[in-house]
JSON list of C-alpha atoms in Angstrom, two decimals:
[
{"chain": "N", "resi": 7, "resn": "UNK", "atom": "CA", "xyz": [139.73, 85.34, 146.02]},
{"chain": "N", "resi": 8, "resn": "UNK", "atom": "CA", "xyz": [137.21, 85.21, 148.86]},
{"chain": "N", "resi": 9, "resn": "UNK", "atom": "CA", "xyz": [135.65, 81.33, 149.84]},
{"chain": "N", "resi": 10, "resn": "UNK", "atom": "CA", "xyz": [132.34, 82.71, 148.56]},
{"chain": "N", "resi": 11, "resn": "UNK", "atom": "CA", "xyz": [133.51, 84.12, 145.68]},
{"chain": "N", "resi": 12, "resn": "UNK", "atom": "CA", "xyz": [134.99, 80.99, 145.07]},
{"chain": "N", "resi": 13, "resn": "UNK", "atom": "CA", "xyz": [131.83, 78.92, 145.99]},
{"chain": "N", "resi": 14, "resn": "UNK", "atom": "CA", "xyz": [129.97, 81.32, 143.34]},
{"chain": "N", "resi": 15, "resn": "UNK", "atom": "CA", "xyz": [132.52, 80.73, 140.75]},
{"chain": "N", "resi": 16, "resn": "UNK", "atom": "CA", "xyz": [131.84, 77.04, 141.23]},
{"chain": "N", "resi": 17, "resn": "UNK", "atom": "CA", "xyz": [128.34, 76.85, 141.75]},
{"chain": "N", "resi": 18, "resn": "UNK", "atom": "CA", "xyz": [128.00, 78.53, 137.91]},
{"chain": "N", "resi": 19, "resn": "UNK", "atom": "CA", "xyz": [130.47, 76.08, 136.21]},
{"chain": "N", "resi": 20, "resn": "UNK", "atom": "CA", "xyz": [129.47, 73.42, 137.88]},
{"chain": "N", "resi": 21, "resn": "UNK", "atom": "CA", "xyz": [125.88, 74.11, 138.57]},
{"chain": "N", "resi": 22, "resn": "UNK", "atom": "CA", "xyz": [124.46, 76.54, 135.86]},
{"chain": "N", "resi": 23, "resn": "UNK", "atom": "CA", "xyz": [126.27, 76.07, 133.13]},
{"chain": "N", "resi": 24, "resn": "UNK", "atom": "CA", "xyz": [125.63, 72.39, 132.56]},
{"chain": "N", "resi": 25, "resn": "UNK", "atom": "CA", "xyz": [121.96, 72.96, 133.22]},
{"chain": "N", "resi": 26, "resn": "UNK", "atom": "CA", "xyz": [121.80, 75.23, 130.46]},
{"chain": "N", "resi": 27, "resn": "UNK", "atom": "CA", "xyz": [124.02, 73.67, 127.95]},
{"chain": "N", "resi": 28, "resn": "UNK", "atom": "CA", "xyz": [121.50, 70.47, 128.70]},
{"chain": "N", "resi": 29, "resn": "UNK", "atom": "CA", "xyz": [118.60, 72.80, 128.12]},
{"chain": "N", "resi": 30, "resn": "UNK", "atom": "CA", "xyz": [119.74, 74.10, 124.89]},
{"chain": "N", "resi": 31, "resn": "UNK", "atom": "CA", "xyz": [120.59, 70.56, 123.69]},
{"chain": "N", "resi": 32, "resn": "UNK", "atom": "CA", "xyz": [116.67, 69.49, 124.10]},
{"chain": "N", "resi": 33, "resn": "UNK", "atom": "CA", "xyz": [115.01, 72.55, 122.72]},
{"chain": "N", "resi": 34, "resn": "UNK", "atom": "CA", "xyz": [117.67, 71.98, 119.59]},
{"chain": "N", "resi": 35, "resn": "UNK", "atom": "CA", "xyz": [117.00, 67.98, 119.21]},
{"chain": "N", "resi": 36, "resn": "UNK", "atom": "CA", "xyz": [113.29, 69.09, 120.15]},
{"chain": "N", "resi": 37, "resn": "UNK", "atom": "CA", "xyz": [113.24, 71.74, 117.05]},
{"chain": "N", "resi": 38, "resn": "UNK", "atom": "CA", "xyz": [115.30, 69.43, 114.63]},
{"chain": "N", "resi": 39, "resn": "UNK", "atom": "CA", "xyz": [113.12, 66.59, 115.49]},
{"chain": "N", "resi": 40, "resn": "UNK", "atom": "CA", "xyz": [109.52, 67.99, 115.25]},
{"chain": "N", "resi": 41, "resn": "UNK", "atom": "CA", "xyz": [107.32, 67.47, 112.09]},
{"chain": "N", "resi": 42, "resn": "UNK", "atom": "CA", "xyz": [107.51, 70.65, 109.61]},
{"chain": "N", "resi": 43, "resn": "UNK", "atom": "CA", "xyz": [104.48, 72.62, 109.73]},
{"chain": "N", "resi": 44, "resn": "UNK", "atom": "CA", "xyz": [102.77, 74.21, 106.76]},
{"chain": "N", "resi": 45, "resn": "UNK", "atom": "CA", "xyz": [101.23, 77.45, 106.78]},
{"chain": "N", "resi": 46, "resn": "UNK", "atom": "CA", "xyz": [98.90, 79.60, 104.83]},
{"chain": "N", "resi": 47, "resn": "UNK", "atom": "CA", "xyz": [99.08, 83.11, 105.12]},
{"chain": "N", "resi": 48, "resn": "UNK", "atom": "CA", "xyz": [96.09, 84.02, 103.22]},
{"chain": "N", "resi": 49, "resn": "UNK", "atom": "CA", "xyz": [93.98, 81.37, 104.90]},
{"chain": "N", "resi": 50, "resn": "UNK", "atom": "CA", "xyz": [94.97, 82.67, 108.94]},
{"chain": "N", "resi": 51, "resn": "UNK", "atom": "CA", "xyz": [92.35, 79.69, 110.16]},
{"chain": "N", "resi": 52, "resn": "UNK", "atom": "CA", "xyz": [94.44, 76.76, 108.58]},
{"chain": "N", "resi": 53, "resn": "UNK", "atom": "CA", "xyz": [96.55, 77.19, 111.81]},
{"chain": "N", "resi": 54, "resn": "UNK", "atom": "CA", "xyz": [100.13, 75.01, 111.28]},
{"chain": "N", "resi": 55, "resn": "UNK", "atom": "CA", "xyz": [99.22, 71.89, 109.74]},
{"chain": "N", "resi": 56, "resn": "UNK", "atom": "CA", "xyz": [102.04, 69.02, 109.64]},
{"chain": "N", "resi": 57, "resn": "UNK", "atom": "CA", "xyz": [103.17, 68.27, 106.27]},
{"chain": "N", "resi": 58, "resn": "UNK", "atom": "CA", "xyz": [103.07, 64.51, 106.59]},
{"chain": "N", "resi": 59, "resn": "UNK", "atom": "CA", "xyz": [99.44, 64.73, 107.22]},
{"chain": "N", "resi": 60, "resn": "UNK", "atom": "CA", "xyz": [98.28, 65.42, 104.55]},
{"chain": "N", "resi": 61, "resn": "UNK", "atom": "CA", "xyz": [99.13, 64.11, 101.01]},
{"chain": "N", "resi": 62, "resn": "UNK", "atom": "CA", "xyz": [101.02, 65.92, 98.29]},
{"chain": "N", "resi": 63, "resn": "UNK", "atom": "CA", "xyz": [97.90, 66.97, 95.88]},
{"chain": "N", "resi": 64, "resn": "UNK", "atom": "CA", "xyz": [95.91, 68.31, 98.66]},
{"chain": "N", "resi": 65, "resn": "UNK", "atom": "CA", "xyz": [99.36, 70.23, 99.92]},
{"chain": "N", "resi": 66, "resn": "UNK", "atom": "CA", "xyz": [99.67, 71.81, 95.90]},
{"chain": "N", "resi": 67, "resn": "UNK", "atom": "CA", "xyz": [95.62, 72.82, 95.90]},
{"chain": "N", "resi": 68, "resn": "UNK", "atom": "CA", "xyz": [96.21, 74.45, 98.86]},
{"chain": "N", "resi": 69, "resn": "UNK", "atom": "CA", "xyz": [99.18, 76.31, 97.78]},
{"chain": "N", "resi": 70, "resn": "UNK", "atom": "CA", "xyz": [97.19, 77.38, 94.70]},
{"chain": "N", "resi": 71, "resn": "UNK", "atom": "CA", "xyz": [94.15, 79.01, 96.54]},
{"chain": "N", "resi": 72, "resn": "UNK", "atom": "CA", "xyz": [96.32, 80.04, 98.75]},
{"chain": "N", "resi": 73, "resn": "UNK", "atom": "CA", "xyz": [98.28, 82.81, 96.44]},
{"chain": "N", "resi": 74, "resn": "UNK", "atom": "CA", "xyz": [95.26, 83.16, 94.18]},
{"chain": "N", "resi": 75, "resn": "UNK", "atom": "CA", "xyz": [93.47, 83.86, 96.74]},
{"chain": "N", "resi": 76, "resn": "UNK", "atom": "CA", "xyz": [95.69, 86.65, 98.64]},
{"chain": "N", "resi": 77, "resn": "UNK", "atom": "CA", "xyz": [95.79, 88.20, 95.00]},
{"chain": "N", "resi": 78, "resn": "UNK", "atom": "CA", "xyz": [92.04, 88.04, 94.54]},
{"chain": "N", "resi": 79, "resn": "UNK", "atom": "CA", "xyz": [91.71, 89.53, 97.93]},
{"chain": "N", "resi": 80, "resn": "UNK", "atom": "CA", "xyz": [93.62, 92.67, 97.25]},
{"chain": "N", "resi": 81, "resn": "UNK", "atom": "CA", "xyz": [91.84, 93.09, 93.63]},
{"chain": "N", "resi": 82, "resn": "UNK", "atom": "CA", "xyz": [88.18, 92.84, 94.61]},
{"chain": "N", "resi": 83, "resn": "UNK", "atom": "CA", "xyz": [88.77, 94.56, 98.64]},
{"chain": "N", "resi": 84, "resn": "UNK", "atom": "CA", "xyz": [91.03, 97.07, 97.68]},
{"chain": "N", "resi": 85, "resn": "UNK", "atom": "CA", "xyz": [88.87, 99.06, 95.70]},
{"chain": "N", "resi": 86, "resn": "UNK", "atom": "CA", "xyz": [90.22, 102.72, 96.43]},
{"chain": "N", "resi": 87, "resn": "UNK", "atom": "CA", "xyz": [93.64, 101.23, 94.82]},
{"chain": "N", "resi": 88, "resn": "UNK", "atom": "CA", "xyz": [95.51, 102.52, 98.02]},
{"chain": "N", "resi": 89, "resn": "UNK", "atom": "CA", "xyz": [97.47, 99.27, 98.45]},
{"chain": "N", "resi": 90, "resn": "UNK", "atom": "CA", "xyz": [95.83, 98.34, 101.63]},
{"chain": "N", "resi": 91, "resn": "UNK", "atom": "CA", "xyz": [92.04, 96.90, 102.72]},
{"chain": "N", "resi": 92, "resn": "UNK", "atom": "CA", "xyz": [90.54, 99.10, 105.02]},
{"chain": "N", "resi": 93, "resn": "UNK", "atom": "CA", "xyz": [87.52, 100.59, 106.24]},
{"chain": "N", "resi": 94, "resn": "UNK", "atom": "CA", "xyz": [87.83, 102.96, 103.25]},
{"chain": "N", "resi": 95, "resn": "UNK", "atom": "CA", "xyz": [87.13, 100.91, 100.61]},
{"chain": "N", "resi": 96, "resn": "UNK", "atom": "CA", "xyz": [83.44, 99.64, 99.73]},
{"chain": "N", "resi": 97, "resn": "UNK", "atom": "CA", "xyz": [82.43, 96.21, 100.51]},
{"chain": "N", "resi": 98, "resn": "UNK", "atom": "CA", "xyz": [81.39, 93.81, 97.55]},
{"chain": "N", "resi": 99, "resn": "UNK", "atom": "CA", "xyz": [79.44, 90.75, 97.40]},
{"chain": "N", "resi": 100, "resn": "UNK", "atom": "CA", "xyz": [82.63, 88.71, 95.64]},
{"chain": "N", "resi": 101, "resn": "UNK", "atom": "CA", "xyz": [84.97, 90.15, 98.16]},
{"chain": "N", "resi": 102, "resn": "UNK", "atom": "CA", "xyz": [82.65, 88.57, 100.71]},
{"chain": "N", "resi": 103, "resn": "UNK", "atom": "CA", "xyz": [82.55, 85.71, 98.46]},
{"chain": "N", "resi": 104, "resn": "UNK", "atom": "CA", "xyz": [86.42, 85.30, 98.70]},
{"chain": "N", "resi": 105, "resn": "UNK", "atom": "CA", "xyz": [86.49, 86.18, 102.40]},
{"chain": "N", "resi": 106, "resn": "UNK", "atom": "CA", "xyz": [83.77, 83.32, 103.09]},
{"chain": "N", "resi": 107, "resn": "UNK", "atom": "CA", "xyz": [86.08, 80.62, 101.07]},
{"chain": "N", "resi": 108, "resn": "UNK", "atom": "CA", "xyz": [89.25, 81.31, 102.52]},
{"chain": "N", "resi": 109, "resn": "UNK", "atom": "CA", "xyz": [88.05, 82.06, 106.19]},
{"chain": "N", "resi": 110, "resn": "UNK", "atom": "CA", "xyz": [85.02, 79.05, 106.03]},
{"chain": "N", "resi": 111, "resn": "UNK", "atom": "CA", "xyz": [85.25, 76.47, 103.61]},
{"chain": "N", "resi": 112, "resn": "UNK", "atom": "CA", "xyz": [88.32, 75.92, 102.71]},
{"chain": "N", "resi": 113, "resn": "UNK", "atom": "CA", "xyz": [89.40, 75.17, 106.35]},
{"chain": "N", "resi": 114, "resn": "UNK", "atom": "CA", "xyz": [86.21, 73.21, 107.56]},
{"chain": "N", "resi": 115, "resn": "UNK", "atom": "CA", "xyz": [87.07, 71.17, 104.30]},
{"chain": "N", "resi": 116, "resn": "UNK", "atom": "CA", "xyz": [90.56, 70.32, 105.50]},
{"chain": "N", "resi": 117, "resn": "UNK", "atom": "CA", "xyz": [89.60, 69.88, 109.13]},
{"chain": "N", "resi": 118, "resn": "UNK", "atom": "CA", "xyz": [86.28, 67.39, 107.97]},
{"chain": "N", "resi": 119, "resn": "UNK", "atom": "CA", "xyz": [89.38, 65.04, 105.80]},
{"chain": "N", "resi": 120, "resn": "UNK", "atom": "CA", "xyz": [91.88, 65.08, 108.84]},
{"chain": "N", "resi": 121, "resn": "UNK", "atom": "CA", "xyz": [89.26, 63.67, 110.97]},
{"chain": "N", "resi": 122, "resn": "UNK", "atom": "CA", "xyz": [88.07, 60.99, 108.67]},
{"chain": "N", "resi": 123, "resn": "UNK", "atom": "CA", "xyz": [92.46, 60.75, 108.40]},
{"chain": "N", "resi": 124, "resn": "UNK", "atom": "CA", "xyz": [92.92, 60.22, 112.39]},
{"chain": "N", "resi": 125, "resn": "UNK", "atom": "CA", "xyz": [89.87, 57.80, 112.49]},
{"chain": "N", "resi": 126, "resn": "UNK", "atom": "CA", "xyz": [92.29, 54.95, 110.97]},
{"chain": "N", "resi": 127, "resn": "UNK", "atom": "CA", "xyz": [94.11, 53.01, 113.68]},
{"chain": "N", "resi": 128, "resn": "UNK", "atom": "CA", "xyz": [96.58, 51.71, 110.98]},
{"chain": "N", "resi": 129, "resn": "UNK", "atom": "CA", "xyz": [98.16, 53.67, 108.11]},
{"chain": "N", "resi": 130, "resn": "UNK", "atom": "CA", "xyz": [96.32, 56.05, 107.68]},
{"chain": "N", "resi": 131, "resn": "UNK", "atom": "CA", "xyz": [95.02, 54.92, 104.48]},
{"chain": "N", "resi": 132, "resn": "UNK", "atom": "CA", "xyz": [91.49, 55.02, 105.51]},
{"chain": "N", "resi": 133, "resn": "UNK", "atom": "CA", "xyz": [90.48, 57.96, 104.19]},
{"chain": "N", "resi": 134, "resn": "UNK", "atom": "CA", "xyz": [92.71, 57.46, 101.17]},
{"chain": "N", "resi": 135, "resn": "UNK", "atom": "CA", "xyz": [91.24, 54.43, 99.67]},
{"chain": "N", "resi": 136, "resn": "UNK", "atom": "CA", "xyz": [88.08, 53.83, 101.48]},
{"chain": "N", "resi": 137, "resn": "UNK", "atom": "CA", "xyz": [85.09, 54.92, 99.71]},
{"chain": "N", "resi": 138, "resn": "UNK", "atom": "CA", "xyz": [82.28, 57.26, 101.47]},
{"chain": "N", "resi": 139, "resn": "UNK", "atom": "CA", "xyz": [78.97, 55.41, 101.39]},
{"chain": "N", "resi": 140, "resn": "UNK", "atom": "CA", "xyz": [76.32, 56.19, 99.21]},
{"chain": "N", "resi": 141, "resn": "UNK", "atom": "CA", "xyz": [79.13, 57.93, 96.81]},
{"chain": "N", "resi": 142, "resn": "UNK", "atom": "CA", "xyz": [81.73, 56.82, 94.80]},
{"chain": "N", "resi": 143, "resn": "UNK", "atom": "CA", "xyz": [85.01, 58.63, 96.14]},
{"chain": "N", "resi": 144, "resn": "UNK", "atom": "CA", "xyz": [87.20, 58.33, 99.21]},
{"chain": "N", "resi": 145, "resn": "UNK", "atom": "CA", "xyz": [87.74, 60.79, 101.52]},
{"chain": "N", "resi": 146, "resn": "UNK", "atom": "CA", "xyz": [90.80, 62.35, 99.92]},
{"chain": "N", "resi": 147, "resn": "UNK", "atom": "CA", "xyz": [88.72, 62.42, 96.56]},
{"chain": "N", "resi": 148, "resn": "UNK", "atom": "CA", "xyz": [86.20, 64.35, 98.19]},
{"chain": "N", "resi": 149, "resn": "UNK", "atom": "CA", "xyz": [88.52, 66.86, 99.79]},
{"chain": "N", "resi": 150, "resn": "UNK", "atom": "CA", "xyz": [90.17, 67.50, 96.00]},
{"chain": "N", "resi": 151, "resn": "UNK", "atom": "CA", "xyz": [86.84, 68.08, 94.48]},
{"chain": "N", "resi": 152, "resn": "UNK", "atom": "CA", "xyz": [86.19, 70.52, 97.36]},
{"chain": "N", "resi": 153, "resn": "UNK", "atom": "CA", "xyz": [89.49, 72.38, 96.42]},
{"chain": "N", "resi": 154, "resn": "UNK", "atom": "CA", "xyz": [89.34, 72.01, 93.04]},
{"chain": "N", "resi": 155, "resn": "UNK", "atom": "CA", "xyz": [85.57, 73.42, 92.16]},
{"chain": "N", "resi": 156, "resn": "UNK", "atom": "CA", "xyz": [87.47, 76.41, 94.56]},
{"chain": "N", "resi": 157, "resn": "UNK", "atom": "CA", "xyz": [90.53, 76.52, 92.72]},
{"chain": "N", "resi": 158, "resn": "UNK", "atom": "CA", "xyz": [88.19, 76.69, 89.66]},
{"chain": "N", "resi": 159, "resn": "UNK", "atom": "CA", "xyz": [85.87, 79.64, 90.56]},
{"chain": "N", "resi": 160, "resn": "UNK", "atom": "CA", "xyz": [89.13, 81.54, 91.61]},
{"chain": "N", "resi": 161, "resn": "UNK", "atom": "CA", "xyz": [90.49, 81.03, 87.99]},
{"chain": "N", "resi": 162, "resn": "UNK", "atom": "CA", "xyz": [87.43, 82.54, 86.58]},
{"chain": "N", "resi": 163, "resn": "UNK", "atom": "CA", "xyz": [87.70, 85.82, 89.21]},
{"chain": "N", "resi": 164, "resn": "UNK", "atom": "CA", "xyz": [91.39, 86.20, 88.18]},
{"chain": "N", "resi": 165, "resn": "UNK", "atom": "CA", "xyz": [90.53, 86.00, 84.21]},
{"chain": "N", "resi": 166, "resn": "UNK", "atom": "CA", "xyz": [87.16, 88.01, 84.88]},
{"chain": "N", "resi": 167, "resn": "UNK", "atom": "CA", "xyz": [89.40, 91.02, 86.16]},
{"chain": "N", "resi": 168, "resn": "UNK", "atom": "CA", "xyz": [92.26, 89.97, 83.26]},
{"chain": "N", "resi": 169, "resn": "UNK", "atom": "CA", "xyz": [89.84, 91.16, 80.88]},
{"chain": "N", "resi": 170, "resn": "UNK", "atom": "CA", "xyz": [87.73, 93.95, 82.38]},
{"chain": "N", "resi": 171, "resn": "UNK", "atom": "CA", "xyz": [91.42, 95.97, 82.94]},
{"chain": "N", "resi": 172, "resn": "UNK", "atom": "CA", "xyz": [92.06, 95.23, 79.68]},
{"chain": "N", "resi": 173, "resn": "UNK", "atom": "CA", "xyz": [88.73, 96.43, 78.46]},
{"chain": "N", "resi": 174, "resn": "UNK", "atom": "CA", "xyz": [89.69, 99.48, 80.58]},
{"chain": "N", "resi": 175, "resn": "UNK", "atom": "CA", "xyz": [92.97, 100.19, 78.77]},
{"chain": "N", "resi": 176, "resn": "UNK", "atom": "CA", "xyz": [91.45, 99.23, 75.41]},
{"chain": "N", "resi": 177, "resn": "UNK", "atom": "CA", "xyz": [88.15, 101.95, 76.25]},
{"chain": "N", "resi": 178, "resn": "UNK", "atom": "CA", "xyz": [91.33, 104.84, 77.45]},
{"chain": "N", "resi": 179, "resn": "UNK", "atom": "CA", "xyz": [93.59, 104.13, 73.80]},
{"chain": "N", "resi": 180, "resn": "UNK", "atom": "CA", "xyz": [89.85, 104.70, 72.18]},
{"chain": "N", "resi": 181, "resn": "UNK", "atom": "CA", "xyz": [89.44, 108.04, 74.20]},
{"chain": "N", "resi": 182, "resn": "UNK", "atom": "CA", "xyz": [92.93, 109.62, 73.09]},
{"chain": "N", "resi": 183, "resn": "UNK", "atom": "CA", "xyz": [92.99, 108.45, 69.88]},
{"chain": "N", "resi": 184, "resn": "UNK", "atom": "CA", "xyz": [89.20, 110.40, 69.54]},
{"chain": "N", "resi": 185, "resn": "UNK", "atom": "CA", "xyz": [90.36, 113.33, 71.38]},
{"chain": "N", "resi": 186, "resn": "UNK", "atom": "CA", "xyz": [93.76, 113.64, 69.33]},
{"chain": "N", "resi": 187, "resn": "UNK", "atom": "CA", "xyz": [92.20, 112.97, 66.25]},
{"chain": "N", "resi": 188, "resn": "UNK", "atom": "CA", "xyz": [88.85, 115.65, 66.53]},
{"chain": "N", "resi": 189, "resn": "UNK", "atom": "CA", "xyz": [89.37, 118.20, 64.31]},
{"chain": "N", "resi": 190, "resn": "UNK", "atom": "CA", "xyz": [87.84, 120.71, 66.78]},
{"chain": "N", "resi": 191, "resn": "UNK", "atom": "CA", "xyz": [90.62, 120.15, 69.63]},
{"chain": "N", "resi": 192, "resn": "UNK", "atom": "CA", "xyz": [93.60, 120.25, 66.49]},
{"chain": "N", "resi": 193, "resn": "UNK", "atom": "CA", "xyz": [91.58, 123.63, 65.94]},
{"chain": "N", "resi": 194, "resn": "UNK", "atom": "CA", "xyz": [91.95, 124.72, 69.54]},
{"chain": "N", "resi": 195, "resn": "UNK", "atom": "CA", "xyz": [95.64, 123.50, 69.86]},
{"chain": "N", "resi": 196, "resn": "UNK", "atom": "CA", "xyz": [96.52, 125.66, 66.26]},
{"chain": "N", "resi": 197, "resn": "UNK", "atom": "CA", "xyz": [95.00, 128.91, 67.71]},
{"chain": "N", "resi": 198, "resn": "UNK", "atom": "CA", "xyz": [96.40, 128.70, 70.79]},
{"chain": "N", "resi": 199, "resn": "UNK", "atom": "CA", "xyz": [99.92, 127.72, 69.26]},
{"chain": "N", "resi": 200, "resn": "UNK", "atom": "CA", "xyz": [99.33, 131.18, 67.24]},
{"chain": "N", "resi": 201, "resn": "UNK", "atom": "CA", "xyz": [97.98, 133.35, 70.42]},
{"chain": "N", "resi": 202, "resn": "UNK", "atom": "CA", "xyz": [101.72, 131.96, 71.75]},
{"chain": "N", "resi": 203, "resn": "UNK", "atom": "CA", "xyz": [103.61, 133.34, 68.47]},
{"chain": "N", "resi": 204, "resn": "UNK", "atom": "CA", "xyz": [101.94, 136.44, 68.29]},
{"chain": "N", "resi": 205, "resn": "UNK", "atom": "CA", "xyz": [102.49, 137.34, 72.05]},
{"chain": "N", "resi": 206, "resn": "UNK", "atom": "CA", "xyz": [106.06, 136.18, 71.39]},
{"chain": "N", "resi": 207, "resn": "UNK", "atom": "CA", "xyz": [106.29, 138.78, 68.31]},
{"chain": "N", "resi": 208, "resn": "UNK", "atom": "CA", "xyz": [104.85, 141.50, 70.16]},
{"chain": "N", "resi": 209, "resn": "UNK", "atom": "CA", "xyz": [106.82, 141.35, 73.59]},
{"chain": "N", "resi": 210, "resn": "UNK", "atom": "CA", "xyz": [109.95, 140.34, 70.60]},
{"chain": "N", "resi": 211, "resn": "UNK", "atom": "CA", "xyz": [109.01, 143.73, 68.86]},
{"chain": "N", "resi": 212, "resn": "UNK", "atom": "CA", "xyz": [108.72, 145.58, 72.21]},
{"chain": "N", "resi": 213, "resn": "UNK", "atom": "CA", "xyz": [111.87, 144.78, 73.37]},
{"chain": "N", "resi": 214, "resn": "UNK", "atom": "CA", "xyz": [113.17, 145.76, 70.19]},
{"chain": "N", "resi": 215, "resn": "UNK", "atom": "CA", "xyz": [112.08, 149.37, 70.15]},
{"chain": "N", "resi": 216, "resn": "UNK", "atom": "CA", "xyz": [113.40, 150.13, 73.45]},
{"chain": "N", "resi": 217, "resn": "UNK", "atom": "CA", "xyz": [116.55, 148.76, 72.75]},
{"chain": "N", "resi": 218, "resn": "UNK", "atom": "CA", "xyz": [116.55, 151.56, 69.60]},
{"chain": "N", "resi": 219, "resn": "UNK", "atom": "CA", "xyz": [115.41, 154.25, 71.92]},
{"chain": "N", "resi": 220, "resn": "UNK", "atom": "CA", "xyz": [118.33, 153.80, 74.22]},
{"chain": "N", "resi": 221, "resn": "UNK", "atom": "CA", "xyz": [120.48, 153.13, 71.61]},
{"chain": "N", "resi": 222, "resn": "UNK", "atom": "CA", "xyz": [119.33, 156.15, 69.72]},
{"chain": "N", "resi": 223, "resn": "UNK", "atom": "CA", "xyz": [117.65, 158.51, 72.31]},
{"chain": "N", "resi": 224, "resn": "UNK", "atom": "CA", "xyz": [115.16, 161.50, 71.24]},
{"chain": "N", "resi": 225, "resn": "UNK", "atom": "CA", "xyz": [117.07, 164.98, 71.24]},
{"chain": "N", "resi": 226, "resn": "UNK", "atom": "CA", "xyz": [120.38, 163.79, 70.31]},
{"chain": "N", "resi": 227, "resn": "UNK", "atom": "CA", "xyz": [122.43, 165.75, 68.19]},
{"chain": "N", "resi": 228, "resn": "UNK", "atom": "CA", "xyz": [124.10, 164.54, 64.92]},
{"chain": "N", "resi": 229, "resn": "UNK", "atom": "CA", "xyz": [123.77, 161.15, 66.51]},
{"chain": "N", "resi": 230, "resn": "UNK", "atom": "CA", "xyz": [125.88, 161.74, 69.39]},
{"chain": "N", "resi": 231, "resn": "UNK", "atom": "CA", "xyz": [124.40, 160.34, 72.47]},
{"chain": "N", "resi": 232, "resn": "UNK", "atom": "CA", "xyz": [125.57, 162.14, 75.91]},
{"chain": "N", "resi": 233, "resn": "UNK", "atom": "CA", "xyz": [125.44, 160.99, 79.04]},
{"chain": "N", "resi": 234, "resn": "UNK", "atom": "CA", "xyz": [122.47, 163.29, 79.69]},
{"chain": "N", "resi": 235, "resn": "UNK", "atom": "CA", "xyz": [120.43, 162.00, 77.18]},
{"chain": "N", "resi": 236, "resn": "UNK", "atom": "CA", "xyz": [120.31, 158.43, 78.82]},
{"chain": "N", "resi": 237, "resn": "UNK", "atom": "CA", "xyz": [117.81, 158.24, 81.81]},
{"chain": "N", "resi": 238, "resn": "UNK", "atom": "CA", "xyz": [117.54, 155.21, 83.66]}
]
């Protein structure tokens, strides 16, 4: 081993190595250490939020419009049923509706209660038990009803389109039973059920006869067949 071979060897165990090893140590203490961040996949504009700031019923509304709304989202915008929203489909006013929510409200809502949150030097607790003036609920309060009278009207979407598929399936059981049931069609079914037997008999009958005739060939005598007789 050469002296600068040697000096490389200890220049990485000595020199890169620990540097590393030091570096991986902080970004794991850093990752085990930071505050767990929620996110909303349906609502893109949320950003990561940390979970200790804000409290547990606001966390569960938000988890509700959250899935109800993603579902919502692919029932009124995906109206070509091709499983994905794209220029394709036709625009609706409660898509836009939906979109406006999710994309608008719901996080200017959130964002308006963790301001009046970070405006308390102490707790916290400001916004959590202090009521707003000229009302009678706190800022957390305020923020629920937001969510909830959201939560609501997505409830009434999601039982709206319950019942209009259902009316759908209902109005398709009403057409077959009708169309099974009208004498005219069973009329149309039994003739063409006959056309099928009688073109059956005929090519049965056919097949028949020419089986005879080579069985029993024209100009045979005393019913002996030859080999002559037989053309094929």
């Amino acid at each position: 081993m050469t002296q600068v071979t040697a000096m490389l060897v200890m220049f990485v165990l000595y020199g890169v190595l620990p540097v590393a090893g030091l570096y991986l140590g902080y970004r794991g203490i850093k990752k085990v250490t930071a505050p767990k961040m929620l996110e909303y996949k349906a609502m893109p504009q949320l950003g990561y939020i940390p979970e200790k700031s804000l409290p547990v019923e606001v966390k569960t509304a938000l988890e509700q419009i959250n899935e109800k709304g993603e579902k919502l989202r692919v029932i009124y915008g995906d109206t070509n049923n091709d499983g994905k929203i794209d220029d394709k489909d036709t625009v609706n006013e409660t898509y836009i509706m939906i979109q406006n929510l999710m994309d608008r409200h719901v996080p200017q809502a959130v964002t308006d209660y963790r301001r009046l949150h970070d405006l308390d030097v102490g707790d916290g607790a400001l916004a959590d038990s202090t009521k707003i003036k000229h009302s009678n609920v706190t800022g957390k309060e305020a923020l629920l009803d937001v969510l909830r009278t959201i939560n609501t009207q997505f409830d009434d979407l999601l039982n709206a389109s319950y019942h209009q598929d259902g009316q759908k399936l209902l109005a398709t059981n009403r057409y077959l039973q009708k169309r099974f049931n009208d004498p005219a069609t069973t009329t149309d079914i039994q003739e063409l059920d006959t056309n099928v037997s009688s073109v059956s008999n005929a090519s049965s009958t056919s097949r028949n006869i020419e089986i005879k005739a080579i069985e029993s060939p024209t100009g045979a005598n005393d019913g002996q067949v030859s080999a002559e007789d037989i053309k094929l």
